[in-house]
Coordinates of C-alpha atoms and ligand atoms in Angstrom, one line a residue:
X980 CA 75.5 13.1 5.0
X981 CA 73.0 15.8 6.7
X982 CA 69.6 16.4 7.4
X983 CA 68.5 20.1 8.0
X984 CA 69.0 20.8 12.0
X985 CA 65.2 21.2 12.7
X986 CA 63.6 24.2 14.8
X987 CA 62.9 23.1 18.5
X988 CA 59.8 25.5 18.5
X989 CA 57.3 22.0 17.9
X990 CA 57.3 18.9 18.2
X991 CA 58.7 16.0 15.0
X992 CA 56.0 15.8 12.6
X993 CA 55.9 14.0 9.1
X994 CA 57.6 16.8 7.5
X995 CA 60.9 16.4 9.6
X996 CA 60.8 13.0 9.4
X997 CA 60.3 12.8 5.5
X998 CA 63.7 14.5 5.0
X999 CA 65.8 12.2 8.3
X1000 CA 63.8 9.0 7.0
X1001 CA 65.5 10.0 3.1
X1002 CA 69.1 10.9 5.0
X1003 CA 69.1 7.5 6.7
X1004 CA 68.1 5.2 3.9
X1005 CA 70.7 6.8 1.8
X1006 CA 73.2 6.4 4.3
X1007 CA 71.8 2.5 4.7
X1008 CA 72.6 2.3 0.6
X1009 CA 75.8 3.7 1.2
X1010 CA 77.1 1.9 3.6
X1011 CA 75.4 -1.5 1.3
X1012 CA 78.0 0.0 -1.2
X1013 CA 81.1 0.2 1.6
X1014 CA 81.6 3.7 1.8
X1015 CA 82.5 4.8 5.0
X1016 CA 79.1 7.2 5.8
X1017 CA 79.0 9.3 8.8
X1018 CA 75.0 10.5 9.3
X1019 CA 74.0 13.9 11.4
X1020 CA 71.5 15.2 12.4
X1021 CA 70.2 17.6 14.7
X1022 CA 68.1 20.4 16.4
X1023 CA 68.1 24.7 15.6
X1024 CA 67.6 26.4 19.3
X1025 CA 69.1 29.7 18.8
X1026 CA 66.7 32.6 17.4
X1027 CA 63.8 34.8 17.9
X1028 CA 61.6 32.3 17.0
X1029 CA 62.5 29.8 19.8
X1030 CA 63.0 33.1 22.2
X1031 CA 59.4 33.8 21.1
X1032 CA 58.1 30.1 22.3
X1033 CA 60.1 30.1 25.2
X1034 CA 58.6 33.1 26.6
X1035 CA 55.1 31.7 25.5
X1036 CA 55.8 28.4 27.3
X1037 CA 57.1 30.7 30.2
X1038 CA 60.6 28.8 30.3
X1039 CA 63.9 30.3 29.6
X1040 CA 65.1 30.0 25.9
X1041 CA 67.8 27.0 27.4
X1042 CA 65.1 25.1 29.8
X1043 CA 62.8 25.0 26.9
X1044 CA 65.3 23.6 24.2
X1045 CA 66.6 21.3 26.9
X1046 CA 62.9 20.1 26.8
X1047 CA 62.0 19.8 23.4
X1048 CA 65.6 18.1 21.6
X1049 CA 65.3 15.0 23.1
X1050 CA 61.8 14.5 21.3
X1051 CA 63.6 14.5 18.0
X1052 CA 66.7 12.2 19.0
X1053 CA 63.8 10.2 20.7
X1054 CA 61.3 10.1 17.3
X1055 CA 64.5 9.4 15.2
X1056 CA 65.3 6.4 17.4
X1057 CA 61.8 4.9 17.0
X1058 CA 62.2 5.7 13.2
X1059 CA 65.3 3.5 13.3
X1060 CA 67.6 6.5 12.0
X1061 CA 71.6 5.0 12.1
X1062 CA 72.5 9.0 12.6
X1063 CA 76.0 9.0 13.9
X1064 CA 75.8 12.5 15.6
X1065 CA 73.0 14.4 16.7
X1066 CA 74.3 18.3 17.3
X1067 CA 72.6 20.8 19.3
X1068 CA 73.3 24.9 18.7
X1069 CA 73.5 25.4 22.2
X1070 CA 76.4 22.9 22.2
X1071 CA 80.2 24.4 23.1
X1072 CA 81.7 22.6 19.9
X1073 CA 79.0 24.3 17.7
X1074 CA 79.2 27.6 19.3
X1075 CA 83.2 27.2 18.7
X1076 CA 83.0 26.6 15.1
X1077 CA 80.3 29.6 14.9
X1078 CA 82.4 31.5 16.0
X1079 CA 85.7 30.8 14.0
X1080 CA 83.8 31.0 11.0
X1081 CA 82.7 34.6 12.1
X1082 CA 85.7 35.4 12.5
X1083 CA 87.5 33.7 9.4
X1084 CA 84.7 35.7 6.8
X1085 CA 85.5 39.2 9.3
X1086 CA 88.9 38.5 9.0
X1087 CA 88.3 38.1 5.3
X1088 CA 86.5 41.5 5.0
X1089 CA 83.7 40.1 4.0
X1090 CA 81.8 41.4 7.0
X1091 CA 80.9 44.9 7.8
X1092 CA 78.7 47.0 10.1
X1093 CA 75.8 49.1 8.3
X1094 CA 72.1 49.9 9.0
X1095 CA 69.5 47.5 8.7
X1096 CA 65.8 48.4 7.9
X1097 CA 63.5 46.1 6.4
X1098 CA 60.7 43.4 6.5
X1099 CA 61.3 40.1 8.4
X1100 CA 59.6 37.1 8.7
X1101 CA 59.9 35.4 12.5
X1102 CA 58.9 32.4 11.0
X1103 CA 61.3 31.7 8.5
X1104 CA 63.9 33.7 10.4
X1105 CA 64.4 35.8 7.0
X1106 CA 63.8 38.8 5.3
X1107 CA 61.8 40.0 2.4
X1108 CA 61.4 42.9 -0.1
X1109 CA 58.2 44.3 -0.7
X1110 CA 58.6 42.7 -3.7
X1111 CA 58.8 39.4 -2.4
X1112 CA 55.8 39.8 -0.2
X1113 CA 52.7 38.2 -1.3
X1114 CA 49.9 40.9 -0.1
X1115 CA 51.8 42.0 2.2
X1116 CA 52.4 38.5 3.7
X1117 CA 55.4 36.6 4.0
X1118 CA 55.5 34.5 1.1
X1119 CA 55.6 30.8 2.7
X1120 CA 53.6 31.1 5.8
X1121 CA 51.2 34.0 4.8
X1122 CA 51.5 35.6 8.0
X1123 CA 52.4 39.4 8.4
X1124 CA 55.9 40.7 8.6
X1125 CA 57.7 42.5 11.5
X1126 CA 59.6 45.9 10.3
X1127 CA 62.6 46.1 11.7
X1128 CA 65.5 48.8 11.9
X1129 CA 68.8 48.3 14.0
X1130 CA 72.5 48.7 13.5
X1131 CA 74.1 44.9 12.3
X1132 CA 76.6 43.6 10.4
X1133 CA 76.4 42.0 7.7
X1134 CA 78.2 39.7 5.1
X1135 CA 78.8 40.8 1.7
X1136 CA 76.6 38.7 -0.4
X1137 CA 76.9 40.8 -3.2
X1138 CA 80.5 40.0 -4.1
X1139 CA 80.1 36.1 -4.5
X1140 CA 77.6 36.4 -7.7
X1141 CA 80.7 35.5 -9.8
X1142 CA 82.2 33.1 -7.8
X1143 CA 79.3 31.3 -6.9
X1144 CA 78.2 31.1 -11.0
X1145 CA 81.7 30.1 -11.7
X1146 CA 81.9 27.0 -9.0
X1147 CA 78.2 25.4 -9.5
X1148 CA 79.2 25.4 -13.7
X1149 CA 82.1 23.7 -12.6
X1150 CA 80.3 21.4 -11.2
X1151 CA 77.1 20.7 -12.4
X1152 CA 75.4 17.9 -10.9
X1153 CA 76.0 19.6 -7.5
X1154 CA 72.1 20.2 -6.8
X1155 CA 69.8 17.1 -6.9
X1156 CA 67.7 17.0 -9.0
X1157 CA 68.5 19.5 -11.8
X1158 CA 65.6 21.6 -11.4
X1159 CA 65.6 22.6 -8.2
X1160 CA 69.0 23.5 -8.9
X1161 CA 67.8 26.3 -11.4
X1162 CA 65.7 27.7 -8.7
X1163 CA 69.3 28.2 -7.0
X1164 CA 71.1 29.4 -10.2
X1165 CA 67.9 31.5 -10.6
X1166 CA 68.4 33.1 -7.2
X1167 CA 71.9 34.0 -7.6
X1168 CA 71.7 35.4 -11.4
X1169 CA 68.9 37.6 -10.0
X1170 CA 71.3 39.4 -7.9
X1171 CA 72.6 38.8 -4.5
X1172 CA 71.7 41.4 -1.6
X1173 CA 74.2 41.5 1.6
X1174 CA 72.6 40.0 4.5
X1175 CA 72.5 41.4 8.3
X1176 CA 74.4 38.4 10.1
X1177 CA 73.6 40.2 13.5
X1178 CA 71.0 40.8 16.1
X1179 CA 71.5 43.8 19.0
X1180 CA 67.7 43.4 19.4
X1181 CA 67.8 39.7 21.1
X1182 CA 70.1 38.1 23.3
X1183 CA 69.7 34.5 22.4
X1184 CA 72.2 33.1 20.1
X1185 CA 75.9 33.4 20.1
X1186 CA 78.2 36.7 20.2
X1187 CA 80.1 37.7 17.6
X1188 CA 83.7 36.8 18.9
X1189 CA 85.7 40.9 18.2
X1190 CA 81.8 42.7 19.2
X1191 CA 79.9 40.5 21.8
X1192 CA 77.0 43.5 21.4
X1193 CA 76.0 41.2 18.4
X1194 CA 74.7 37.8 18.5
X1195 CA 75.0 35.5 15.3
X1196 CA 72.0 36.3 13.1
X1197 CA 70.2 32.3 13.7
X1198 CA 71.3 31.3 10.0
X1199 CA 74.1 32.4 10.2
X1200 CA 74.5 29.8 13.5
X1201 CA 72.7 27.4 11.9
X1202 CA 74.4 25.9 8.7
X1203 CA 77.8 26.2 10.8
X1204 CA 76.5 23.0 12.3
X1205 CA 77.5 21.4 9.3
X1206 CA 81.4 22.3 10.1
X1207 CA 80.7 22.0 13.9
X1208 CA 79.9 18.1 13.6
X1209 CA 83.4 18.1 11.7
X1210 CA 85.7 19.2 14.8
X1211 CA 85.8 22.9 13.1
X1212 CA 86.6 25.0 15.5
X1213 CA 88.2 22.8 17.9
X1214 CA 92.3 23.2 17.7
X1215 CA 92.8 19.2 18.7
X1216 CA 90.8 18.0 15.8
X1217 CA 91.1 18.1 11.9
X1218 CA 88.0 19.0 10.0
X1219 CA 88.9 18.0 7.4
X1220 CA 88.4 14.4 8.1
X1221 CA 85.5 14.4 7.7
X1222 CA 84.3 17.6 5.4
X1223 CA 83.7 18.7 2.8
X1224 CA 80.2 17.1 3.4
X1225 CA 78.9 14.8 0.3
X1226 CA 75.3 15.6 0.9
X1227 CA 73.0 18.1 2.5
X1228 CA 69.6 16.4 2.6
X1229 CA 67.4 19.9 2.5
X1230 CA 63.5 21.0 2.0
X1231 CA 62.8 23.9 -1.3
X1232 CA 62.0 26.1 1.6
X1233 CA 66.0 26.0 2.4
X1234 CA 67.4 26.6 -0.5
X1235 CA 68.5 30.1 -0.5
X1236 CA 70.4 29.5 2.8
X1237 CA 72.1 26.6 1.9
X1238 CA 73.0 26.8 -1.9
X1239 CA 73.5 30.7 -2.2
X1240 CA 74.3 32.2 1.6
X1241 CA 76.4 29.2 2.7
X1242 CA 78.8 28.2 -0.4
X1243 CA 78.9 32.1 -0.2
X1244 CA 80.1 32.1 4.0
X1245 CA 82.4 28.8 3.0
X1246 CA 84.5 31.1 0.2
X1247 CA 84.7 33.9 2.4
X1248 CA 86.1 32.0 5.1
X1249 CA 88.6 29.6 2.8
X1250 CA 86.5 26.3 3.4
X1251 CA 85.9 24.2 0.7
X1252 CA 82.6 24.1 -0.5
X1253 CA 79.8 20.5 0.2
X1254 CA 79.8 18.0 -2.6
X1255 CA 76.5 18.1 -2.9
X1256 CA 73.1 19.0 -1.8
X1257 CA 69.5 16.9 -2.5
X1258 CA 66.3 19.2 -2.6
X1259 CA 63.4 17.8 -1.6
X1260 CA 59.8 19.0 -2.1
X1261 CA 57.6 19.2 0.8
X1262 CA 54.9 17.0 2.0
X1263 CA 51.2 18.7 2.1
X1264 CA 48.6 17.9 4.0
X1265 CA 45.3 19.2 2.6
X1266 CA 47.5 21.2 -0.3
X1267 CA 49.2 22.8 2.4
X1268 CA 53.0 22.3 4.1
X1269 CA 52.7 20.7 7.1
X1270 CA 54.2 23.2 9.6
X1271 CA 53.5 24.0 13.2
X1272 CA 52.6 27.4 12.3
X1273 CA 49.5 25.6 9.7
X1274 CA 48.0 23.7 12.5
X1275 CA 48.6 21.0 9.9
X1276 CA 50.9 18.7 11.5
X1277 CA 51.0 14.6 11.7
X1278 CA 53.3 13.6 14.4
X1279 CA 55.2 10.2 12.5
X1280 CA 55.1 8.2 15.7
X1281 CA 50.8 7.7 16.0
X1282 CA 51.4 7.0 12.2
X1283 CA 53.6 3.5 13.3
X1284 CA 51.1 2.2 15.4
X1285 CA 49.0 2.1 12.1
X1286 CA 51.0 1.0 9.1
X1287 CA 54.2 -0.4 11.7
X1288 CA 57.7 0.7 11.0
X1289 CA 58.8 -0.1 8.0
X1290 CA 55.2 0.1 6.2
X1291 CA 55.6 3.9 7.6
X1292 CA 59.6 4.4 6.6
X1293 CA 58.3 2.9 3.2
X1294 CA 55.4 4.7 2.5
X1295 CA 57.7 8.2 3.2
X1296 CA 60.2 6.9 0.6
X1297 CA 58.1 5.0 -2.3
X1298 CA 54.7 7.7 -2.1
X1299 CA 56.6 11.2 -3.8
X1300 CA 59.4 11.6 -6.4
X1301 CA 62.1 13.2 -4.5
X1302 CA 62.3 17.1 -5.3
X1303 CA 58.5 16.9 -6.0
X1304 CA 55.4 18.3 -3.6
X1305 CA 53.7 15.0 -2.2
X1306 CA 50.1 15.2 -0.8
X1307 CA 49.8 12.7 2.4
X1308 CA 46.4 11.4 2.4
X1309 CA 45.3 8.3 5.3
X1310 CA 44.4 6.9 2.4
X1311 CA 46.8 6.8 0.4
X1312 CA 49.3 5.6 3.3
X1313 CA 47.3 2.0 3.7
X1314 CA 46.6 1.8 0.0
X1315 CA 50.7 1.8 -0.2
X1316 CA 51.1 -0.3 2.4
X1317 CA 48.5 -2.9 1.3
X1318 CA 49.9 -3.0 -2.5
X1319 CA 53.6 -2.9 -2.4
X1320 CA 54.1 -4.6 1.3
X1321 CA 50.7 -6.9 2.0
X1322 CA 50.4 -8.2 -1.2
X1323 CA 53.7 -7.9 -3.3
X1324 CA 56.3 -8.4 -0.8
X1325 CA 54.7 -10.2 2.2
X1326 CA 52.5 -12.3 -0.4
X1327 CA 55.3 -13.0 -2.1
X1328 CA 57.8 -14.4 1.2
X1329 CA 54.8 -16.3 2.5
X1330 CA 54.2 -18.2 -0.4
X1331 CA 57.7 -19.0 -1.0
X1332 CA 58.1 -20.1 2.6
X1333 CA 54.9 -22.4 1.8
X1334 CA 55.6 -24.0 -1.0
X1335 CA 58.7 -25.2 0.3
X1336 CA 57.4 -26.7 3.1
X1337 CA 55.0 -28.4 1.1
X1338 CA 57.0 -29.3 -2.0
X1339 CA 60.8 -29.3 -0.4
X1340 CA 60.4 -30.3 2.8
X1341 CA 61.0 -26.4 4.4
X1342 CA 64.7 -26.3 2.8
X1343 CA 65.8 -24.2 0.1
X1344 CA 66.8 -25.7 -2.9
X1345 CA 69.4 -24.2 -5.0
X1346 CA 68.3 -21.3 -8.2
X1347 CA 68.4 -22.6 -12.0
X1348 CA 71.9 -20.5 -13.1
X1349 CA 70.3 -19.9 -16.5
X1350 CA 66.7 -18.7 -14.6
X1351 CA 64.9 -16.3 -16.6
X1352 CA 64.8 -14.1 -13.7
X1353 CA 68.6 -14.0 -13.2
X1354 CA 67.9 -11.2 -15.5
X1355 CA 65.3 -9.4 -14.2
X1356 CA 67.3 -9.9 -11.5
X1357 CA 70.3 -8.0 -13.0
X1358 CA 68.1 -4.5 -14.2
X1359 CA 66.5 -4.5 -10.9
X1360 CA 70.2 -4.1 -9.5
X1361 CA 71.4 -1.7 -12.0
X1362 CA 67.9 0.3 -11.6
X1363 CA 68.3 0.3 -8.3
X1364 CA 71.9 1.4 -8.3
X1365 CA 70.9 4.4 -10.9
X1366 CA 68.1 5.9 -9.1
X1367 CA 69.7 5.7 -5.3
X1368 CA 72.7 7.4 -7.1
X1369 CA 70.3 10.3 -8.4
X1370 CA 68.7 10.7 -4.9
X1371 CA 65.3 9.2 -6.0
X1372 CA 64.4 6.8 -3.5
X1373 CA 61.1 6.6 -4.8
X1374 CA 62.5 5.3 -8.2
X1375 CA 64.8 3.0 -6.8
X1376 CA 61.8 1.1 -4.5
X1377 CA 60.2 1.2 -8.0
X1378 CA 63.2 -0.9 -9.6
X1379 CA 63.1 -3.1 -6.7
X1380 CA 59.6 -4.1 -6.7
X1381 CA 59.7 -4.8 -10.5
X1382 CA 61.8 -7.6 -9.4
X1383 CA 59.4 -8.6 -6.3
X1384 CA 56.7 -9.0 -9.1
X1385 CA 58.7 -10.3 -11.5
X1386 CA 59.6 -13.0 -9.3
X1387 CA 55.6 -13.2 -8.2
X1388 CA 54.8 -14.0 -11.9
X1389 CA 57.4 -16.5 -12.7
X1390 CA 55.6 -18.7 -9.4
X1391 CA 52.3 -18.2 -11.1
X1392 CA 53.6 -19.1 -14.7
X1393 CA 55.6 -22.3 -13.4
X1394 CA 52.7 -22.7 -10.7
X1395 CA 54.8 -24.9 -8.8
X1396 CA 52.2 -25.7 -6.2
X1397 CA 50.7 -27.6 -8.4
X1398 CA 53.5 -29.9 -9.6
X1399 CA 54.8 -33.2 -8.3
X1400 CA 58.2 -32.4 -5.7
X1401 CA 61.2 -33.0 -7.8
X1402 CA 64.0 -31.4 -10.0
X1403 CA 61.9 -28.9 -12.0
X1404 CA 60.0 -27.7 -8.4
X1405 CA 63.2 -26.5 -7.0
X1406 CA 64.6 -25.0 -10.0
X1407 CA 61.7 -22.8 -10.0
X1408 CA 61.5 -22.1 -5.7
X1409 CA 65.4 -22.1 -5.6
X1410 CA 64.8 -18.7 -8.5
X1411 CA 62.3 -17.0 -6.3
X1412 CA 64.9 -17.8 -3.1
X1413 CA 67.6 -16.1 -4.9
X1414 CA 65.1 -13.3 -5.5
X1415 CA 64.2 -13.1 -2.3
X1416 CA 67.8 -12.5 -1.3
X1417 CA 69.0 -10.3 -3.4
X1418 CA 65.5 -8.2 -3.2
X1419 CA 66.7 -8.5 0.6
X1420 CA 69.6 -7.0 0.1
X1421 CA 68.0 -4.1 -2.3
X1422 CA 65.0 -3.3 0.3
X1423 CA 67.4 -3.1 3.6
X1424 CA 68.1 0.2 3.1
X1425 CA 64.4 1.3 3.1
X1426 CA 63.0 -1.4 5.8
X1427 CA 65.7 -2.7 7.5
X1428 CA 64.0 -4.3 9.7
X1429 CA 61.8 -6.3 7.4
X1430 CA 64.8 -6.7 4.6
X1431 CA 66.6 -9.2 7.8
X1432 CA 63.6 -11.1 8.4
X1433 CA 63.0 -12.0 5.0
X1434 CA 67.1 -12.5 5.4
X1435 CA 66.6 -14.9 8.0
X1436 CA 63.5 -16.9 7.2
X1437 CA 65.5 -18.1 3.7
X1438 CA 67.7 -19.0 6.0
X1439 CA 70.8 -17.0 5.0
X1440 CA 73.3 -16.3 7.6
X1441 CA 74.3 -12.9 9.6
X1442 CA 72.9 -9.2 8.7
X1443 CA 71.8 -8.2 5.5
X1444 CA 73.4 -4.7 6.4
X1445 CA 76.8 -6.6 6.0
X1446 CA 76.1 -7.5 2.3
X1447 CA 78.5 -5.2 0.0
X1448 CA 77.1 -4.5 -3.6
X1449 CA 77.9 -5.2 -6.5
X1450 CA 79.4 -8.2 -5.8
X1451 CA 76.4 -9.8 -3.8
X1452 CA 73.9 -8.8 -5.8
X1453 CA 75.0 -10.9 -8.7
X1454 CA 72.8 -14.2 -9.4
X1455 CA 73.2 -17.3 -7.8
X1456 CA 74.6 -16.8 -4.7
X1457 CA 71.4 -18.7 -2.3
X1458 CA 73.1 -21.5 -1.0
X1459 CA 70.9 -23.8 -0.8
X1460 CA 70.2 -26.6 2.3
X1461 CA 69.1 -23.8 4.4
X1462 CA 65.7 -24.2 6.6
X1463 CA 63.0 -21.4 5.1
X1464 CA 60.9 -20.4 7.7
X1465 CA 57.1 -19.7 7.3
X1466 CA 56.7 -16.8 10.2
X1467 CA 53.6 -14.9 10.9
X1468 CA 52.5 -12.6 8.4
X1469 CA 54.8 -9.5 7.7
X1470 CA 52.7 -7.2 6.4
X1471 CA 48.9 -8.0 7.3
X1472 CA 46.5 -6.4 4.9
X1473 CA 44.6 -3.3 6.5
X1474 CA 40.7 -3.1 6.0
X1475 CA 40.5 0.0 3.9
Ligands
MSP926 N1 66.2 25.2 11.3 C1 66.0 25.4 9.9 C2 67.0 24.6 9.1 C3 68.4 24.9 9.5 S1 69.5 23.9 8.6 C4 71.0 24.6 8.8 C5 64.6 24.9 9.5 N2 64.0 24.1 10.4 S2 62.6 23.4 10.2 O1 62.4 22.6 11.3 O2 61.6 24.4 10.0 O3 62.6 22.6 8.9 C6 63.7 21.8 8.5 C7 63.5 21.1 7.3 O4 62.3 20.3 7.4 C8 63.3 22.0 6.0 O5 64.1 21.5 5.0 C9 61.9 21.7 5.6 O6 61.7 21.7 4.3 C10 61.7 20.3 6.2 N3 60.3 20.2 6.4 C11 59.5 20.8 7.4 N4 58.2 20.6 7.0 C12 58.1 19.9 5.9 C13 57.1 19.3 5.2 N5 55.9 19.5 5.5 N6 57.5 18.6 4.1 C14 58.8 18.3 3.8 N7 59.7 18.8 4.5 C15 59.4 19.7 5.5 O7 64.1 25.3 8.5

């Protein structure tokens, strides 16, 4: 699983962490599921772009990289991101497996010296056609275009149209979800121009191995980190341990590169081809995508201090369909927070934890096997299952939480606060216990943190993380005899 490697030109801000926060709950559900997941991550530090802040921060392109990387490994460590690997361009094994693939698609004739002339945007690191231009203006940052005319190389796009139509009908659920897929099939039906892989014009990035006159055009670099992270490039290891990749976790803004250029480089060079790729929409703030070069920017970590962790992780995950445009709002990040976490979930494990006390003496008492809610119990996990599958975190919180208030209104129908301790109390607390576990369970991969709490103050034993699905998701598992523990508050409301 991968997350785009993001550009080292500014700091993390809720756009970067929308699509690492998405890659790491999906590894988290993944590894709920046994699969063996491996997680990466990483930073983009070759390129005119990062020459460009370098020279405006009056560092050299490495001292300035060197400063900004460990930001990113530092924000995805508050963020509590399990990423496995965290690759840097400048890195020898990345430069390595740049290099072989280079060589493999030049090799392949698939590379070739010509002319370049054109528009480029130093923002996106890409070219347009006039046609593409929106008033003149790149198309995604509205900002003007540099023209640019030198001698490169470049690959021979134009041949894969076939082969690329061919492989994504063969496999058709490739691209998540479908219809950000079109926009890729679009692209490629439209006609595929070759693109200069080289730079003579800049110095920072990595040489072309038979013309070191040419450095790697930055894309070019950059989805090789994919292989890098793999061993490619490096004799002692086998790649293919560990590729083809089963996910690349990318924003729309992306797509091009990675569904048409790099299943394109991967053919050329005899590599097989990613399972699959997710597309996410981006995250606006005030209609706009948050960027660095907007002025737009929230940095995820001030956020935290807010909402805490897991309101923040949730918030990221429940708010915007994934593939869709979300709009974060202030307001909309505590109205979240306060109706799914203070008053579903949180209301939910603090009344539980009180009633037993009250009615059971503070230990759990054992579910009803023929509980109406072993059903509920049994769509939320299928739900669940279904959505998380599809890439739609957002859906799967939403098949999660119908249990969470399912199980709210089965308390308030039995009211068993009310009702003399005994046979018929239990019953009903030992159902919202089993709930509560296997909602546990369901939620780790979004809040981990709060998921083992909840884990623990039902008193069940070890990490949640260590569950395996399906088998314990199925109803009546809570053993009961355990202590429940009351705890502060998880989730205090927020005054609005
Ligand atoms: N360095 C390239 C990616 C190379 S991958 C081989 C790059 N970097 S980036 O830092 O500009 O953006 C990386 C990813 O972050 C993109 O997929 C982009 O969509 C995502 N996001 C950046 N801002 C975003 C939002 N405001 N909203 C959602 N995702 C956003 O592109």
């Amino acid at each position: 699983m991968t997350t785009p490697i993001y550009y080292v030109n500014a700091e993390p801000h809720l756009g970067h962490a929308y699509t690492t926060i998405i890659g790491d709950a999906f590894t988290r559900w993944h590894r709920l599921l046994g699969d063996d997941v491996k997680f990466r991550t990483g930073t983009d530090e070759h390129g005119l772009k990062i020459q460009q802040a370098a020279d405006a921060a009056g560092m050299s392109p490495q001292e300035f990289t060197d400063s900004i990387a460990p930001k990113f490994s530092h924000a995805w460590d508050r963020l509590n991101i399990a990423y496995d690997d965290f690759i840097r361009t400048t890195e020898p094994r990345h430069v390595a497996a740049v290099q072989e693939l280079l060589q493999r698609c030049y090799d392949a004739g698939d590379i070739e010296l010509d002319v370049f002339e054109g528009k480029y945007c130093v923002a996106c690191e890409e070219y347009y056609s006039d046609d593409e231009l929106v008033d003149g203006l790149c198309p995604i940052h509205r900002r003007p275009v540099e023209y640019f005319e030198e001698e490169n190389y470049f690959f021979r796009l134009s041949r894969f149209q076939d082969r690329l139509l061919d492989w994504y009908a063969k496999h058709p659920t490739a691209m998540k979800p479908e219809h950000r897929g079109n926009e890729a099939l679009g692209l490629i039906r439209g006609g595929l121009r070759d693109f200069s892989i080289s730079r003579t014009s800049i110095d920072w990035g990595v040489p072309l191995p038979w013309d070191p006159t040419h450095v790697a055009y930055v894309w070019f670099d950059a989805l090789t980190n994919y292989l890098a992270a793999t061993g490619f490039g490096d004799p002692d290891r086998d790649y293919t341990e560990w590729w083809p990749a089963d996910y690349h976790l990318i924003g729309k803004d992306i797509l091009r590169q990675h569904c048409v250029y790099w299943p394109a480089m991967l053919m050329s060079a005899g590599v097989d081809l990613p399972k699959g790729w997710a597309i996410g929409g981006w995250l606006l703030s005030g209609g706009e995508k948050m960027s660095k070069t907007s002025g737009n920017t929230v940095k995820p970590l001030d956020l935290i201090e807010d909402v805490g962790l897991d309101g923040f992780r949730y918030y990221v995950l429940a708010d915007t369909p994934y593939g869709a445009d979300g709009d974060f709002t202030y307001e909309g990040l505590v109205g979240r927070y306060n109706a799914d976490l203070a008053n579903n979930l949180g209301n939910l494990v603090a009344r539980v934890a009180t009633v037993v006390d009250r009615k059971c003496g503070g230990v759990g008492p054992a579910p009803d096997p023929a509980s109406t809610l072993a059903a509920a119990a049994a769509t939320a996990v299928a739900d669940t299952t279904t959505h998380w599958d599809n890439v739609q975190p957002s859906r799967a919180l939403e098949a999660t939480w119908q249990l969470i208030r399912a199980t709210n209104a089965h308390l308030e129908q039995n009211e068993p606060w009310k009702a003399e301790p005994g046979p018929a109390v239990d019953a009903v607390l030992g159902d919202a216990l089993e709930a509560l576990r296997i909602i546990a369970i369901l939620a780790s991969p979004a809040i981990p943190d709060t998921a083992q709490q909840v884990w623990e103050r039902i008193g069940m034993p070890g990490a949640v993380a260590d569950q395996r699905l399906p088998a314990a998701t199925t109803w009546g598992q809570y053993a009961s005899g355990a202590p429940v523990v009351k705890g502060a508050s998880l989730f205090p409301r927020i005054a609005s």
